[in-house]
Amino acid sequence: DITFGDKKFSFQVTRKRSDVYCFTINGGTISAKVREQPDGSLYVTVGRLSQHLKGKEEALGLRLIIGAQTIMVPNVYDPSELRSDVNGKVVRYLHEEGTEIAKGDTFVELEAMKM
């Protein structure tokens, strides 16, 4: 299962041939021809639509670049877990433990080195 845009998707992938995969997503089925490129990216064809796809695993999840669009698929979606897109040292917490805060409110101050 994967959650994207607050919607949960159940999926399975099966290989039909060396270059064809069948994706079952929330009960629907999509067949895709996939060719690996020399740089490790993928050239994917679904029906008459073809796209160049790159993926990069990062600390917060999987960054997919499909054509000119970038999509971030988070590893974990847990509102009780605190994550940052930068590495750093916690300088101080701005709220007491157990305090309920609103989405988007600052909770912790981080110190990061600039390079």
mmCIF file of N, CA and C in Angstrom:
data_model
loop_
_atom_site.group_PDB
_atom_site.id
_atom_site.type_symbol
_atom_site.label_atom_id
_atom_site.label_comp_id
_atom_site.label_asym_id
_atom_site.label_seq_id
_atom_site.Cartn_x
_atom_site.Cartn_y
_atom_site.Cartn_z
ATOM 1 N N ASP A 1 0.838 -1.193 0.000
ATOM 2 C CA ASP A 1 0.000 0.000 0.000
ATOM 3 C C ASP A 1 0.875 1.246 0.000
ATOM 4 N N ILE A 2 0.338 2.280 -0.606
ATOM 5 C CA ILE A 2 1.031 3.559 -0.632
ATOM 6 C C ILE A 2 -0.011 4.657 -0.422
ATOM 7 N N THR A 3 0.359 5.711 0.317
ATOM 8 C CA THR A 3 -0.533 6.846 0.529
ATOM 9 C C THR A 3 0.042 8.031 -0.215
ATOM 10 N N PHE A 4 -0.801 8.658 -1.032
ATOM 11 C CA PHE A 4 -0.373 9.832 -1.794
ATOM 12 C C PHE A 4 -1.536 10.809 -1.846
ATOM 13 N N GLY A 5 -1.291 12.048 -1.461
ATOM 14 C CA GLY A 5 -2.348 13.052 -1.479
ATOM 15 C C GLY A 5 -3.513 12.680 -0.584
ATOM 16 N N ASP A 6 -3.219 12.112 0.590
ATOM 17 C CA ASP A 6 -4.225 11.685 1.565
ATOM 18 C C ASP A 6 -5.156 10.592 1.036
ATOM 19 N N LYS A 7 -4.732 9.886 0.010
ATOM 20 C CA LYS A 7 -5.516 8.780 -0.524
ATOM 21 C C LYS A 7 -4.653 7.529 -0.513
ATOM 22 N N LYS A 8 -5.226 6.416 -0.086
ATOM 23 C CA LYS A 8 -4.491 5.164 0.009
ATOM 24 C C LYS A 8 -4.708 4.329 -1.263
ATOM 25 N N PHE A 9 -3.611 3.820 -1.802
ATOM 26 C CA PHE A 9 -3.656 2.990 -2.997
ATOM 27 C C PHE A 9 -3.088 1.618 -2.671
ATOM 28 N N SER A 10 -3.861 0.584 -2.943
ATOM 29 C CA SER A 10 -3.367 -0.786 -2.814
ATOM 30 C C SER A 10 -2.914 -1.219 -4.202
ATOM 31 N N PHE A 11 -1.720 -1.791 -4.290
ATOM 32 C CA PHE A 11 -1.258 -2.192 -5.615
ATOM 33 C C PHE A 11 -0.407 -3.458 -5.565
ATOM 34 N N GLN A 12 -0.384 -4.127 -6.703
ATOM 35 C CA GLN A 12 0.470 -5.291 -6.923
ATOM 36 C C GLN A 12 1.100 -5.143 -8.296
ATOM 37 N N VAL A 13 2.315 -5.648 -8.425
ATOM 38 C CA VAL A 13 3.014 -5.596 -9.705
ATOM 39 C C VAL A 13 3.429 -7.014 -10.070
ATOM 40 N N THR A 14 3.108 -7.424 -11.296
ATOM 41 C CA THR A 14 3.544 -8.732 -11.795
ATOM 42 C C THR A 14 4.234 -8.527 -13.135
ATOM 43 N N ARG A 15 5.223 -9.362 -13.391
ATOM 44 C CA ARG A 15 5.970 -9.282 -14.650
ATOM 45 C C ARG A 15 5.338 -10.241 -15.653
ATOM 46 N N LYS A 16 4.925 -9.691 -16.821
ATOM 47 C CA LYS A 16 4.315 -10.522 -17.862
ATOM 48 C C LYS A 16 5.365 -11.025 -18.852
ATOM 49 N N ARG A 17 6.328 -10.138 -19.180
ATOM 50 C CA ARG A 17 7.449 -10.486 -20.042
ATOM 51 C C ARG A 17 8.662 -9.754 -19.500
ATOM 52 N N SER A 18 9.797 -9.889 -20.161
ATOM 53 C CA SER A 18 11.016 -9.248 -19.665
ATOM 54 C C SER A 18 10.903 -7.726 -19.620
ATOM 55 N N ASP A 19 10.050 -7.140 -20.482
ATOM 56 C CA ASP A 19 9.912 -5.684 -20.526
ATOM 57 C C ASP A 19 8.486 -5.191 -20.296
ATOM 58 N N VAL A 20 7.582 -6.081 -19.880
ATOM 59 C CA VAL A 20 6.177 -5.695 -19.663
ATOM 60 C C VAL A 20 5.758 -6.062 -18.243
ATOM 61 N N TYR A 21 5.192 -5.069 -17.553
ATOM 62 C CA TYR A 21 4.715 -5.248 -16.187
ATOM 63 C C TYR A 21 3.227 -4.950 -16.122
ATOM 64 N N CYS A 22 2.523 -5.658 -15.252
ATOM 65 C CA CYS A 22 1.098 -5.458 -15.041
ATOM 66 C C CYS A 22 0.914 -4.885 -13.633
ATOM 67 N N PHE A 23 0.325 -3.693 -13.539
ATOM 68 C CA PHE A 23 0.078 -3.015 -12.267
ATOM 69 C C PHE A 23 -1.406 -3.108 -11.943
ATOM 70 N N THR A 24 -1.732 -3.666 -10.795
ATOM 71 C CA THR A 24 -3.106 -3.694 -10.318
ATOM 72 C C THR A 24 -3.196 -2.674 -9.194
ATOM 73 N N ILE A 25 -3.965 -1.601 -9.433
ATOM 74 C CA ILE A 25 -4.057 -0.487 -8.489
ATOM 75 C C ILE A 25 -5.524 -0.282 -8.129
ATOM 76 N N ASN A 26 -5.844 -0.487 -6.840
ATOM 77 C CA ASN A 26 -7.219 -0.353 -6.342
ATOM 78 C C ASN A 26 -8.220 -1.091 -7.232
ATOM 79 N N GLY A 27 -7.849 -2.286 -7.670
ATOM 80 C CA GLY A 27 -8.742 -3.125 -8.459
ATOM 81 C C GLY A 27 -8.645 -2.941 -9.959
ATOM 82 N N GLY A 28 -8.082 -1.832 -10.431
ATOM 83 C CA GLY A 28 -7.907 -1.600 -11.869
ATOM 84 C C GLY A 28 -6.556 -2.123 -12.322
ATOM 85 N N THR A 29 -6.437 -2.457 -13.619
ATOM 86 C CA THR A 29 -5.201 -3.028 -14.137
ATOM 87 C C THR A 29 -4.624 -2.164 -15.256
ATOM 88 N N ILE A 30 -3.312 -1.955 -15.195
ATOM 89 C CA ILE A 30 -2.592 -1.195 -16.213
ATOM 90 C C ILE A 30 -1.393 -2.022 -16.655
ATOM 91 N N SER A 31 -1.194 -2.119 -17.950
ATOM 92 C CA SER A 31 -0.034 -2.822 -18.494
ATOM 93 C C SER A 31 0.951 -1.782 -19.013
ATOM 94 N N ALA A 32 2.232 -1.952 -18.671
ATOM 95 C CA ALA A 32 3.240 -0.967 -19.070
ATOM 96 C C ALA A 32 4.480 -1.661 -19.624
ATOM 97 N N LYS A 33 5.006 -1.108 -20.710
ATOM 98 C CA LYS A 33 6.274 -1.567 -21.264
ATOM 99 C C LYS A 33 7.366 -0.691 -20.658
ATOM 100 N N VAL A 34 8.379 -1.310 -20.083
ATOM 101 C CA VAL A 34 9.418 -0.584 -19.365
ATOM 102 C C VAL A 34 10.783 -0.948 -19.948
ATOM 103 N N ARG A 35 11.542 0.093 -20.329
ATOM 104 C CA ARG A 35 12.897 -0.126 -20.829
ATOM 105 C C ARG A 35 13.869 0.681 -19.991
ATOM 106 N N GLU A 36 14.892 0.021 -19.449
ATOM 107 C CA GLU A 36 15.906 0.727 -18.666
ATOM 108 C C GLU A 36 16.858 1.433 -19.616
ATOM 109 N N GLN A 37 17.187 2.676 -19.272
ATOM 110 C CA GLN A 37 18.088 3.501 -20.059
ATOM 111 C C GLN A 37 19.515 3.383 -19.501
ATOM 112 N N PRO A 38 20.532 3.731 -20.284
ATOM 113 C CA PRO A 38 21.919 3.621 -19.825
ATOM 114 C C PRO A 38 22.220 4.381 -18.530
ATOM 115 N N ASP A 39 21.482 5.487 -18.258
ATOM 116 C CA ASP A 39 21.718 6.263 -17.035
ATOM 117 C C ASP A 39 20.940 5.728 -15.830
ATOM 118 N N GLY A 40 20.252 4.584 -15.987
ATOM 119 C CA GLY A 40 19.494 3.985 -14.886
ATOM 120 C C GLY A 40 18.050 4.445 -14.824
ATOM 121 N N SER A 41 17.685 5.442 -15.607
ATOM 122 C CA SER A 41 16.292 5.895 -15.642
ATOM 123 C C SER A 41 15.466 4.893 -16.459
ATOM 124 N N LEU A 42 14.159 5.103 -16.494
ATOM 125 C CA LEU A 42 13.266 4.196 -17.209
ATOM 126 C C LEU A 42 12.487 4.952 -18.276
ATOM 127 N N TYR A 43 12.234 4.289 -19.384
ATOM 128 C CA TYR A 43 11.351 4.800 -20.424
ATOM 129 C C TYR A 43 10.113 3.919 -20.369
ATOM 130 N N VAL A 44 8.969 4.495 -19.996
ATOM 131 C CA VAL A 44 7.758 3.719 -19.730
ATOM 132 C C VAL A 44 6.682 4.085 -20.749
ATOM 133 N N THR A 45 6.060 3.062 -21.327
ATOM 134 C CA THR A 45 4.973 3.261 -22.283
ATOM 135 C C THR A 45 3.720 2.573 -21.760
ATOM 136 N N VAL A 46 2.633 3.351 -21.642
ATOM 137 C CA VAL A 46 1.316 2.834 -21.249
ATOM 138 C C VAL A 46 0.358 3.248 -22.360
ATOM 139 N N GLY A 47 -0.124 2.271 -23.116
ATOM 140 C CA GLY A 47 -0.963 2.587 -24.271
ATOM 141 C C GLY A 47 -0.173 3.400 -25.274
ATOM 142 N N ARG A 48 -0.671 4.585 -25.624
ATOM 143 C CA ARG A 48 0.024 5.460 -26.567
ATOM 144 C C ARG A 48 0.855 6.542 -25.880
ATOM 145 N N LEU A 49 0.863 6.539 -24.547
ATOM 146 C CA LEU A 49 1.592 7.551 -23.782
ATOM 147 C C LEU A 49 2.937 7.004 -23.322
ATOM 148 N N SER A 50 4.006 7.752 -23.591
ATOM 149 C CA SER A 50 5.355 7.370 -23.157
ATOM 150 C C SER A 50 5.936 8.476 -22.293
ATOM 151 N N GLN A 51 6.653 8.084 -21.244
ATOM 152 C CA GLN A 51 7.274 9.049 -20.333
ATOM 153 C C GLN A 51 8.639 8.550 -19.910
ATOM 154 N N HIS A 52 9.521 9.514 -19.667
ATOM 155 C CA HIS A 52 10.836 9.239 -19.111
ATOM 156 C C HIS A 52 10.693 9.347 -17.598
ATOM 157 N N LEU A 53 11.158 8.350 -16.834
ATOM 158 C CA LEU A 53 10.966 8.305 -15.392
ATOM 159 C C LEU A 53 12.292 8.118 -14.682
ATOM 160 N N LYS A 54 12.539 8.977 -13.689
ATOM 161 C CA LYS A 54 13.722 8.847 -12.835
ATOM 162 C C LYS A 54 13.239 8.762 -11.401
ATOM 163 N N GLY A 55 13.937 7.998 -10.592
ATOM 164 C CA GLY A 55 13.597 7.896 -9.180
ATOM 165 C C GLY A 55 14.834 8.049 -8.324
ATOM 166 N N LYS A 56 14.665 8.696 -7.172
ATOM 167 C CA LYS A 56 15.780 8.880 -6.259
ATOM 168 C C LYS A 56 15.265 8.729 -4.836
ATOM 169 N N GLU A 57 15.863 7.799 -4.082
ATOM 170 C CA GLU A 57 15.479 7.626 -2.688
ATOM 171 C C GLU A 57 16.144 8.708 -1.860
ATOM 172 N N GLU A 58 15.355 9.375 -1.031
ATOM 173 C CA GLU A 58 15.841 10.425 -0.160
ATOM 174 C C GLU A 58 15.391 10.130 1.265
ATOM 175 N N ALA A 59 15.858 10.913 2.211
ATOM 176 C CA ALA A 59 15.535 10.682 3.620
ATOM 177 C C ALA A 59 14.032 10.694 3.881
ATOM 178 N N LEU A 60 13.292 11.537 3.179
ATOM 179 C CA LEU A 60 11.855 11.661 3.428
ATOM 180 C C LEU A 60 11.001 10.774 2.540
ATOM 181 N N GLY A 61 11.598 10.088 1.579
ATOM 182 C CA GLY A 61 10.803 9.222 0.709
ATOM 183 C C GLY A 61 11.422 9.067 -0.660
ATOM 184 N N LEU A 62 10.577 8.751 -1.617
ATOM 185 C CA LEU A 62 11.007 8.525 -2.991
ATOM 186 C C LEU A 62 10.624 9.733 -3.838
ATOM 187 N N ARG A 63 11.615 10.337 -4.480
ATOM 188 C CA ARG A 63 11.370 11.450 -5.399
ATOM 189 C C ARG A 63 11.297 10.869 -6.804
ATOM 190 N N LEU A 64 10.128 11.007 -7.442
ATOM 191 C CA LEU A 64 9.925 10.540 -8.811
ATOM 192 C C LEU A 64 9.875 11.746 -9.738
ATOM 193 N N ILE A 65 10.631 11.661 -10.816
ATOM 194 C CA ILE A 65 10.581 12.694 -11.845
ATOM 195 C C ILE A 65 10.013 12.027 -13.088
ATOM 196 N N ILE A 66 8.787 12.423 -13.433
ATOM 197 C CA ILE A 66 8.081 11.843 -14.576
ATOM 198 C C ILE A 66 7.927 12.946 -15.608
ATOM 199 N N GLY A 67 8.687 12.835 -16.691
ATOM 200 C CA GLY A 67 8.708 13.916 -17.678
ATOM 201 C C GLY A 67 9.272 15.156 -17.020
ATOM 202 N N ALA A 68 8.478 16.221 -16.944
ATOM 203 C CA ALA A 68 8.921 17.468 -16.314
ATOM 204 C C ALA A 68 8.310 17.665 -14.928
ATOM 205 N N GLN A 69 7.570 16.672 -14.439
ATOM 206 C CA GLN A 69 6.886 16.802 -13.150
ATOM 207 C C GLN A 69 7.610 16.004 -12.073
ATOM 208 N N THR A 70 7.754 16.594 -10.877
ATOM 209 C CA THR A 70 8.370 15.923 -9.739
ATOM 210 C C THR A 70 7.301 15.581 -8.723
ATOM 211 N N ILE A 71 7.317 14.334 -8.262
ATOM 212 C CA ILE A 71 6.362 13.859 -7.260
ATOM 213 C C ILE A 71 7.152 13.273 -6.106
ATOM 214 N N MET A 72 6.824 13.671 -4.889
ATOM 215 C CA MET A 72 7.471 13.132 -3.696
ATOM 216 C C MET A 72 6.522 12.140 -3.049
ATOM 217 N N VAL A 73 6.961 10.903 -2.915
ATOM 218 C CA VAL A 73 6.173 9.858 -2.260
ATOM 219 C C VAL A 73 6.822 9.607 -0.905
ATOM 220 N N PRO A 74 6.180 10.045 0.194
ATOM 221 C CA PRO A 74 6.801 9.918 1.515
ATOM 222 C C PRO A 74 6.917 8.474 1.974
ATOM 223 N N ASN A 75 7.995 8.185 2.731
ATOM 224 C CA ASN A 75 8.189 6.850 3.305
ATOM 225 C C ASN A 75 7.125 6.538 4.337
ATOM 226 N N VAL A 76 6.912 7.473 5.225
ATOM 227 C CA VAL A 76 6.017 7.251 6.359
ATOM 228 C C VAL A 76 5.077 8.430 6.460
ATOM 229 N N TYR A 77 3.804 8.151 6.652
ATOM 230 C CA TYR A 77 2.860 9.217 6.914
ATOM 231 C C TYR A 77 2.288 8.960 8.299
ATOM 232 N N ASP A 78 2.925 9.571 9.293
ATOM 233 C CA ASP A 78 2.540 9.388 10.679
ATOM 234 C C ASP A 78 2.554 10.760 11.338
ATOM 235 N N PRO A 79 1.390 11.314 11.685
ATOM 236 C CA PRO A 79 1.355 12.669 12.226
ATOM 237 C C PRO A 79 2.091 12.836 13.551
ATOM 238 N N SER A 80 2.401 11.728 14.227
ATOM 239 C CA SER A 80 3.128 11.840 15.493
ATOM 240 C C SER A 80 4.643 11.847 15.284
ATOM 241 N N GLU A 81 5.084 11.666 14.058
ATOM 242 C CA GLU A 81 6.513 11.610 13.745
ATOM 243 C C GLU A 81 6.977 12.940 13.177
ATOM 244 N N LEU A 82 8.073 13.441 13.697
ATOM 245 C CA LEU A 82 8.627 14.713 13.260
ATOM 246 C C LEU A 82 9.762 14.457 12.278
ATOM 247 N N ARG A 83 9.668 15.051 11.074
ATOM 248 C CA ARG A 83 10.701 14.883 10.051
ATOM 249 C C ARG A 83 11.042 16.229 9.443
ATOM 250 N N SER A 84 12.263 16.320 8.937
ATOM 251 C CA SER A 84 12.721 17.540 8.274
ATOM 252 C C SER A 84 13.380 17.152 6.958
ATOM 253 N N ASP A 85 13.329 18.063 5.990
ATOM 254 C CA ASP A 85 13.979 17.776 4.705
ATOM 255 C C ASP A 85 15.452 18.184 4.715
ATOM 256 N N VAL A 86 15.952 18.664 5.860
ATOM 257 C CA VAL A 86 17.368 18.999 5.991
ATOM 258 C C VAL A 86 17.950 18.283 7.206
ATOM 259 N N ASN A 87 19.238 17.976 7.139
ATOM 260 C CA ASN A 87 19.928 17.411 8.295
ATOM 261 C C ASN A 87 20.320 18.541 9.221
ATOM 262 N N GLY A 88 20.276 18.296 10.497
ATOM 263 C CA GLY A 88 20.659 19.332 11.431
ATOM 264 C C GLY A 88 20.590 18.845 12.862
ATOM 265 N N LYS A 89 20.924 19.745 13.759
ATOM 266 C CA LYS A 89 20.935 19.457 15.185
ATOM 267 C C LYS A 89 19.758 20.189 15.819
ATOM 268 N N VAL A 90 19.027 19.509 16.713
ATOM 269 C CA VAL A 90 17.918 20.154 17.409
ATOM 270 C C VAL A 90 18.503 21.152 18.408
ATOM 271 N N VAL A 91 18.129 22.429 18.262
ATOM 272 C CA VAL A 91 18.592 23.479 19.158
ATOM 273 C C VAL A 91 17.652 23.583 20.353
ATOM 274 N N ARG A 92 16.341 23.620 20.067
ATOM 275 C CA ARG A 92 15.361 23.680 21.154
ATOM 276 C C ARG A 92 13.974 23.333 20.640
ATOM 277 N N TYR A 93 13.166 22.825 21.565
ATOM 278 C CA TYR A 93 11.765 22.559 21.288
ATOM 279 C C TYR A 93 10.972 23.802 21.665
ATOM 280 N N LEU A 94 10.006 24.178 20.866
ATOM 281 C CA LEU A 94 9.243 25.398 21.090
ATOM 282 C C LEU A 94 7.946 25.159 21.855
ATOM 283 N N HIS A 95 7.606 23.886 22.112
ATOM 284 C CA HIS A 95 6.405 23.526 22.863
ATOM 285 C C HIS A 95 6.749 22.407 23.839
ATOM 286 N N GLU A 96 6.020 22.319 24.924
ATOM 287 C CA GLU A 96 6.210 21.248 25.894
ATOM 288 C C GLU A 96 5.742 19.926 25.287
ATOM 289 N N GLU A 97 6.328 18.820 25.753
ATOM 290 C CA GLU A 97 5.926 17.497 25.285
ATOM 291 C C GLU A 97 4.452 17.276 25.593
ATOM 292 N N GLY A 98 3.732 16.742 24.620
ATOM 293 C CA GLY A 98 2.310 16.453 24.795
ATOM 294 C C GLY A 98 1.391 17.577 24.387
ATOM 295 N N THR A 99 1.954 18.757 24.097
ATOM 296 C CA THR A 99 1.149 19.903 23.680
ATOM 297 C C THR A 99 0.629 19.673 22.266
ATOM 298 N N GLU A 100 -0.660 19.921 22.053
ATOM 299 C CA GLU A 100 -1.239 19.777 20.718
ATOM 300 C C GLU A 100 -0.962 21.057 19.938
ATOM 301 N N ILE A 101 -0.436 20.912 18.737
ATOM 302 C CA ILE A 101 -0.138 22.066 17.888
ATOM 303 C C ILE A 101 -0.846 21.903 16.560
ATOM 304 N N ALA A 102 -1.086 23.009 15.887
ATOM 305 C CA ALA A 102 -1.786 22.988 14.602
ATOM 306 C C ALA A 102 -0.822 22.640 13.476
ATOM 307 N N LYS A 103 -1.374 22.080 12.419
ATOM 308 C CA LYS A 103 -0.579 21.761 11.236
ATOM 309 C C LYS A 103 0.089 23.039 10.721
ATOM 310 N N GLY A 104 1.385 22.934 10.453
ATOM 311 C CA GLY A 104 2.138 24.065 9.930
ATOM 312 C C GLY A 104 2.801 24.928 10.988
ATOM 313 N N ASP A 105 2.423 24.730 12.276
ATOM 314 C CA ASP A 105 3.061 25.485 13.351
ATOM 315 C C ASP A 105 4.494 25.010 13.549
ATOM 316 N N THR A 106 5.374 25.921 13.914
ATOM 317 C CA THR A 106 6.762 25.573 14.198
ATOM 318 C C THR A 106 6.827 24.835 15.524
ATOM 319 N N PHE A 107 7.527 23.711 15.543
ATOM 320 C CA PHE A 107 7.604 22.875 16.743
ATOM 321 C C PHE A 107 9.008 22.812 17.314
ATOM 322 N N VAL A 108 9.996 22.817 16.434
ATOM 323 C CA VAL A 108 11.365 22.642 16.871
ATOM 324 C C VAL A 108 12.271 23.575 16.064
ATOM 325 N N GLU A 109 13.351 24.001 16.685
ATOM 326 C CA GLU A 109 14.331 24.832 16.003
ATOM 327 C C GLU A 109 15.550 23.961 15.691
ATOM 328 N N LEU A 110 15.944 23.948 14.422
ATOM 329 C CA LEU A 110 17.092 23.157 13.977
ATOM 330 C C LEU A 110 18.241 24.071 13.615
ATOM 331 N N GLU A 111 19.444 23.555 13.795
ATOM 332 C CA GLU A 111 20.641 24.249 13.380
ATOM 333 C C GLU A 111 21.305 23.392 12.310
ATOM 334 N N ALA A 112 21.515 23.983 11.133
ATOM 335 C CA ALA A 112 22.127 23.236 10.028
ATOM 336 C C ALA A 112 23.318 24.008 9.497
ATOM 337 N N MET A 113 24.341 23.271 9.107
ATOM 338 C CA MET A 113 25.523 23.901 8.522
ATOM 339 C C MET A 113 25.261 24.204 7.059
ATOM 340 N N LYS A 114 25.631 25.385 6.625
ATOM 341 C CA LYS A 114 25.524 25.728 5.205
ATOM 342 C C LYS A 114 26.828 25.367 4.530
ATOM 343 N N MET A 115 26.730 24.849 3.343
ATOM 344 C CA MET A 115 27.932 24.474 2.598
ATOM 345 C C MET A 115 28.119 25.427 1.450
#
